[in-house]
Tab-separated table of C-alpha atoms in Angstrom:
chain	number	residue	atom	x	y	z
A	1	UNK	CA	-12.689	-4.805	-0.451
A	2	UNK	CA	-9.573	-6.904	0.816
A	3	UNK	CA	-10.107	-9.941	2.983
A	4	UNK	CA	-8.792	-9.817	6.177
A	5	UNK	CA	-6.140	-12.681	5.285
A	6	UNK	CA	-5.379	-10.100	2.816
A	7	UNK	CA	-4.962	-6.881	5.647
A	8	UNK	CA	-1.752	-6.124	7.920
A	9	UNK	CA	-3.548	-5.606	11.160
A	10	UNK	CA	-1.074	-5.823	14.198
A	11	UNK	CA	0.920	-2.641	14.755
A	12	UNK	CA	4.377	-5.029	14.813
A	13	UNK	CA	3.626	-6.051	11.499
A	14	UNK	CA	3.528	-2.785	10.100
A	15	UNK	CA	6.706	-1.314	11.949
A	16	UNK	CA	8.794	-4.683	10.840
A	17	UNK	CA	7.625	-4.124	7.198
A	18	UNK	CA	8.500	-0.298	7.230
A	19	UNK	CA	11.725	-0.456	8.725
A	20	UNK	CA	12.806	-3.208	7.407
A	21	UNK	CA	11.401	-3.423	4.234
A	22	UNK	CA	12.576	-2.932	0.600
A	23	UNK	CA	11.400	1.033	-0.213
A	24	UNK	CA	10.510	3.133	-3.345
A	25	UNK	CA	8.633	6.300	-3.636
A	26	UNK	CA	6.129	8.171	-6.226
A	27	UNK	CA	5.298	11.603	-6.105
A	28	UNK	CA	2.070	10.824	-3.698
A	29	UNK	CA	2.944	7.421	-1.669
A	30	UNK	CA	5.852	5.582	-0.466
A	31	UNK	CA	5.721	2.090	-0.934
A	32	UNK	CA	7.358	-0.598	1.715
A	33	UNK	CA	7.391	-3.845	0.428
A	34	UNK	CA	8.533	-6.777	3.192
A	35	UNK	CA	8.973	-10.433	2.335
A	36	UNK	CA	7.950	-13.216	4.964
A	37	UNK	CA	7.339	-16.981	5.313
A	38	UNK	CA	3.728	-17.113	5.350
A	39	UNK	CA	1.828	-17.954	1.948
A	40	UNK	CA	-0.365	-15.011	1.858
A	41	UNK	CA	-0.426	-11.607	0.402
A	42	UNK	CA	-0.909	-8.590	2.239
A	43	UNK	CA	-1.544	-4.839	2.480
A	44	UNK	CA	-1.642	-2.068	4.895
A	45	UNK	CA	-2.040	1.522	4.791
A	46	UNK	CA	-1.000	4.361	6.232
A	47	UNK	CA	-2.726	7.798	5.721
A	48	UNK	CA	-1.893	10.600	7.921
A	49	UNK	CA	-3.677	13.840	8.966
A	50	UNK	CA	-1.702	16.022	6.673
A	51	UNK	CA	-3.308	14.403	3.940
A	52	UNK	CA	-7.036	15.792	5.007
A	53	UNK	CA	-9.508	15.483	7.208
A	54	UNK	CA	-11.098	12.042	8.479
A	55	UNK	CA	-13.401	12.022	5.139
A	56	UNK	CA	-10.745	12.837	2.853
A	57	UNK	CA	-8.464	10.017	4.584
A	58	UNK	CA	-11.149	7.222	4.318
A	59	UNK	CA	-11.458	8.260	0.834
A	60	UNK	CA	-7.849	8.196	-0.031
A	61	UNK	CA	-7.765	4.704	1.673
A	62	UNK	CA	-10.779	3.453	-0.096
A	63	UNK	CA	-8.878	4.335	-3.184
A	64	UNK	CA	-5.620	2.741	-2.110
A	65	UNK	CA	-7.543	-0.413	-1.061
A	66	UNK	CA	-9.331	-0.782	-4.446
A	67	UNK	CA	-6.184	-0.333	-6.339
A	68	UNK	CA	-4.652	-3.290	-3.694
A	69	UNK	CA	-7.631	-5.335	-4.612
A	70	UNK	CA	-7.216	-5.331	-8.457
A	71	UNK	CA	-3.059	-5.512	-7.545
A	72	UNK	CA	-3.450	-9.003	-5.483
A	73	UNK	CA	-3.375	-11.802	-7.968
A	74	UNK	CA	-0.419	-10.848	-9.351
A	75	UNK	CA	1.549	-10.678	-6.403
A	76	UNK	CA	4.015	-13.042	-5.553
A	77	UNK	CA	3.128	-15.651	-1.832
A	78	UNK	CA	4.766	-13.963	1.090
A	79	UNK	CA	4.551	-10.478	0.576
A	80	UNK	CA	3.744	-7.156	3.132
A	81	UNK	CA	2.966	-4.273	1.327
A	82	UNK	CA	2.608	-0.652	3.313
A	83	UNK	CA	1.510	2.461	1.434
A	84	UNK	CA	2.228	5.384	3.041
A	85	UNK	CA	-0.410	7.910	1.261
A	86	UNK	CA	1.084	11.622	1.324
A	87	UNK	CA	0.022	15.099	0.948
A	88	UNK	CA	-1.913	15.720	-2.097
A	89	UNK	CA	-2.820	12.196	-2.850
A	90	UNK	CA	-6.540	12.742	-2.443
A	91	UNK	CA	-6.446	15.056	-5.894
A	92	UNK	CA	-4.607	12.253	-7.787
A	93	UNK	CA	-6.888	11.329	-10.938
A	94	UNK	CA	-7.905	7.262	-11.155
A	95	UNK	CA	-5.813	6.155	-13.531
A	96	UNK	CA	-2.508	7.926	-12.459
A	97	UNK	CA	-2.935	6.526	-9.044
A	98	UNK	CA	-3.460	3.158	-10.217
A	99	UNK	CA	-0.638	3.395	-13.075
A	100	UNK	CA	1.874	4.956	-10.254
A	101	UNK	CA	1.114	2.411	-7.340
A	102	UNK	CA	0.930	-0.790	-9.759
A	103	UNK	CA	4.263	0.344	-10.626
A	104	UNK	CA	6.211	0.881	-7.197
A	105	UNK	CA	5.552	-2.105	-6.145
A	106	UNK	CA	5.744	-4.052	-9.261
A	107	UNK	CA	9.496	-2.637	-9.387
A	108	UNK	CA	10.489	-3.526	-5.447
A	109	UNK	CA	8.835	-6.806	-5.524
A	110	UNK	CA	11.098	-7.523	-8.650
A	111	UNK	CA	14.329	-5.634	-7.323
């Protein structure tokens, strides 16, 4: 599980980083990826009712979260990332989840 140092939690923090962050896509998230002045790293997530109902959500989230977790140490100081989980991500297989989110962001935190 991500520390809470490690969490976007205020709702301006989220809207700054997807509007005015750096954006890529895979076939089952989008990816915002916001640089800032603080030292830490961190995540938030965004999974909508189109994706399922509240158990299928939390376990889509879980999933994203894990994925985050193993993700952290190799992210850069000063990073917001926002995954934006869409329709049909709850039926993506382990590995291709993991494989297409490492990915995304390793390409916009690079770009």
């Amino acid at each position: 599980m991500l520390a809470r140092a490690n969490r976007i939690v205020r709702a301006d923090d989220y809207r700054n980083t997807v509007r005015r962050g750096r954006k890529s896509a895979t076939a089952h998230s989008v990816v915002y990826v916001r640089r800032h002045d603080d030292a830490g790293v961190r995540f938030g997530f965004i999974v909508a009712k189109t994706v399922g109902n509240a158990v299928v959500r939390n376990t889509v989230r879980r999933r994203l979260k894990h994925v985050c977790h193993e993700l952290l140490p190799s992210m850069p100081p000063g990073t917001d990332i926002v995954i934006r989980s869409l329709p049909g991500s709850d039926s993506v297989p382990w590995s291709t989840l993991l494989k297409d989110i490492s990915g995304v962001v390793d390409k916009v935190v690079k770009a």
